PDB file of C-alpha atoms in Angstrom:
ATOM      1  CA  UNK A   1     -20.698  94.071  98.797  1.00 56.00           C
ATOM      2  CA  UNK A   2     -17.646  92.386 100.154  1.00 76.00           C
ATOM      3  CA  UNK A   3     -14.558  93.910  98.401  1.00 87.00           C
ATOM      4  CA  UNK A   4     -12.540  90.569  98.654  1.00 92.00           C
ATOM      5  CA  UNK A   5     -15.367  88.309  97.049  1.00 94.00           C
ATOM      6  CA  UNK A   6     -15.436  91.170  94.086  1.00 94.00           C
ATOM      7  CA  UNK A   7     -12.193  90.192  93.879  1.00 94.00           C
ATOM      8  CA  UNK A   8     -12.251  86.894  94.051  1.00 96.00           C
ATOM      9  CA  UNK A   9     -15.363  86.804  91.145  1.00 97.00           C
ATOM     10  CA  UNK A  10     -12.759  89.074  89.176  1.00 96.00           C
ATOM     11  CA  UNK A  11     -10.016  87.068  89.284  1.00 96.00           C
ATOM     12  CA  UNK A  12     -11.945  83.665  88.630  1.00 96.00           C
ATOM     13  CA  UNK A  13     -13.464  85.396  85.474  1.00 97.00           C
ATOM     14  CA  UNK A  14     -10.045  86.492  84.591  1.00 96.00           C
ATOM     15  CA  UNK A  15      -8.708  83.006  84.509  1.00 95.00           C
ATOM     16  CA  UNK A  16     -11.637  81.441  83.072  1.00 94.00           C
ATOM     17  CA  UNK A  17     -14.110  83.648  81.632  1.00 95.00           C
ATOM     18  CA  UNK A  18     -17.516  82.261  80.602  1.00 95.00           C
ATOM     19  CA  UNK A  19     -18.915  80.358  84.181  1.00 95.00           C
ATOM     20  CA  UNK A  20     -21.714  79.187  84.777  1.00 97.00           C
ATOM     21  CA  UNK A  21     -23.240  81.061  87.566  1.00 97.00           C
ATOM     22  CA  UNK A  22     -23.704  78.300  89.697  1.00 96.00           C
ATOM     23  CA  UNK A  23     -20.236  76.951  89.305  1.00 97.00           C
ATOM     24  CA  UNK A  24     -19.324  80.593  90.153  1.00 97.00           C
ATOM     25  CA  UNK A  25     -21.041  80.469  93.174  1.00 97.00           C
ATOM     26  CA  UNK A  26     -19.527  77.085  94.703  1.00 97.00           C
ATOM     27  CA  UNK A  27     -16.142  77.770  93.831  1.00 96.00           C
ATOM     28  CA  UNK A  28     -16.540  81.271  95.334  1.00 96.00           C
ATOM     29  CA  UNK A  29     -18.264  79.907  98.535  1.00 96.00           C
ATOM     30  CA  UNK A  30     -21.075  82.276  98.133  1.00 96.00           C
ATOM     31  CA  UNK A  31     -24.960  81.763  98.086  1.00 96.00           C
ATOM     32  CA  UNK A  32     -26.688  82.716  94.517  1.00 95.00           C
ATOM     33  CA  UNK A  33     -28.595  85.306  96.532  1.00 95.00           C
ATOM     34  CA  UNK A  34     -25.212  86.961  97.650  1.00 95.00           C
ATOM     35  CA  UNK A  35     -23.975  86.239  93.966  1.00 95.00           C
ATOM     36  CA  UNK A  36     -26.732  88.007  92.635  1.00 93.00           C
ATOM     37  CA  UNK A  37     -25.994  90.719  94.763  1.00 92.00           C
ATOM     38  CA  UNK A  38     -22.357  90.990  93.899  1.00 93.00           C
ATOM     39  CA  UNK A  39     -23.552  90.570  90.382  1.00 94.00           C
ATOM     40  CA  UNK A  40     -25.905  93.732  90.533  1.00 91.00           C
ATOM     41  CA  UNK A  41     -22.858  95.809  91.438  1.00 91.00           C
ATOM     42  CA  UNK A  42     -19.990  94.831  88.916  1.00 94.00           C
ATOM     43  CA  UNK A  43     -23.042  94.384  86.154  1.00 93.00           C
ATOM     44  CA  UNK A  44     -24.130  97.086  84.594  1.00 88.00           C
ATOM     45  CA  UNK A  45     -27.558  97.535  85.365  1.00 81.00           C
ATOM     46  CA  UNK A  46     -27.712 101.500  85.407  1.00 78.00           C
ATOM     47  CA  UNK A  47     -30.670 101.150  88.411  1.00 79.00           C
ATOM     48  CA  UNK A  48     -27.826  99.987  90.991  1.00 76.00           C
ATOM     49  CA  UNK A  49     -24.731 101.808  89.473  1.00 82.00           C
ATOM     50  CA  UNK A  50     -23.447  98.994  88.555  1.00 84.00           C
ATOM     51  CA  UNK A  51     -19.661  99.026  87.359  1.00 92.00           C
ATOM     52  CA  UNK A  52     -19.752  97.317  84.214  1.00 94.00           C
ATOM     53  CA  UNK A  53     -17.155  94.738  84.694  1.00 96.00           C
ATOM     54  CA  UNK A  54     -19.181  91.689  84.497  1.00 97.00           C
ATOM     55  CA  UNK A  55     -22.161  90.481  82.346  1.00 95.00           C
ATOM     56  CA  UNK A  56     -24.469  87.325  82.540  1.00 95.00           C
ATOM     57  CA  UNK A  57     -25.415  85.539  78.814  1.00 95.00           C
ATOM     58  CA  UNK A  58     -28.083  83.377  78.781  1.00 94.00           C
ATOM     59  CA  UNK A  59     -26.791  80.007  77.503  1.00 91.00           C
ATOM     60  CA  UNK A  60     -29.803  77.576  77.070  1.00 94.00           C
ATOM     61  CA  UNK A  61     -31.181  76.904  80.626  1.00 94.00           C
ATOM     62  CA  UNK A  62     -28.029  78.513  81.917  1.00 95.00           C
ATOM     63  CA  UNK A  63     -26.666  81.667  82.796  1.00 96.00           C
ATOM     64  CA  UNK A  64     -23.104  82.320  81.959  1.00 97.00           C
ATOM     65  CA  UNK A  65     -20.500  85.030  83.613  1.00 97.00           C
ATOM     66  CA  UNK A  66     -18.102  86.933  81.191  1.00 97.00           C
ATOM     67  CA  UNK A  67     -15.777  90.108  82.041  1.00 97.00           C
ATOM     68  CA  UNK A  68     -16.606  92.710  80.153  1.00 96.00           C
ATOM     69  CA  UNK A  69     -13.982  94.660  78.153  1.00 94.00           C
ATOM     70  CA  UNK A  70     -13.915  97.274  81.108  1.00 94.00           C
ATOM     71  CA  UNK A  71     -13.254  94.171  82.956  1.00 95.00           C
ATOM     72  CA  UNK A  72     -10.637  92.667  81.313  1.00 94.00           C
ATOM     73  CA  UNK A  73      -8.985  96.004  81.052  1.00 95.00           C
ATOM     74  CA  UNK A  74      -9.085  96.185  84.498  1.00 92.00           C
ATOM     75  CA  UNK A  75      -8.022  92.409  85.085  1.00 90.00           C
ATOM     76  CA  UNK A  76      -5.016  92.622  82.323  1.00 89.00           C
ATOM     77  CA  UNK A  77      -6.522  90.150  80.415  1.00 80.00           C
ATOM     78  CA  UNK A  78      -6.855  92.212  76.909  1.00 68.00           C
TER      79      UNK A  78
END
């Protein structure tokens, strides 16, 4: 996982929580593979340790990124 593009993904989400994943992905530059990636790590999917700063809703046909509240502690955003 690239440390600046966890950034980056933190500090979009922190300026305009709720994403879509897609639009995520294109404003970050990134691949939805790499995304998903990223995702697994900062998600918190106990099977890859993930951090819990950043969850996916499903909104319809789409999935949407939100910070946590561990995230948005860790953002200043609360």
């Amino acid at each position: 996982m690239s440390e600046d593009s966890a950034l980056a993904l933190l500090q979009l989400l922190a300026r305009e929580d709720g994403q879509s994943i897609h639009r995520v992905a294109k404003r970050l530059g990134l691949g939805l593979s790499e995304l998903q990636r990223l995702l697994s790590a900062l998600g918190s999917d106990p099977r890859f340790d993930g951090l819990d700063l950043v969850e996916q809703r499903e909104d319809g046909d789409r999935t949407v990124l939100w910070l946590t509240s561990r995230g948005r502690q860790l953002c200043g955003t609360v």
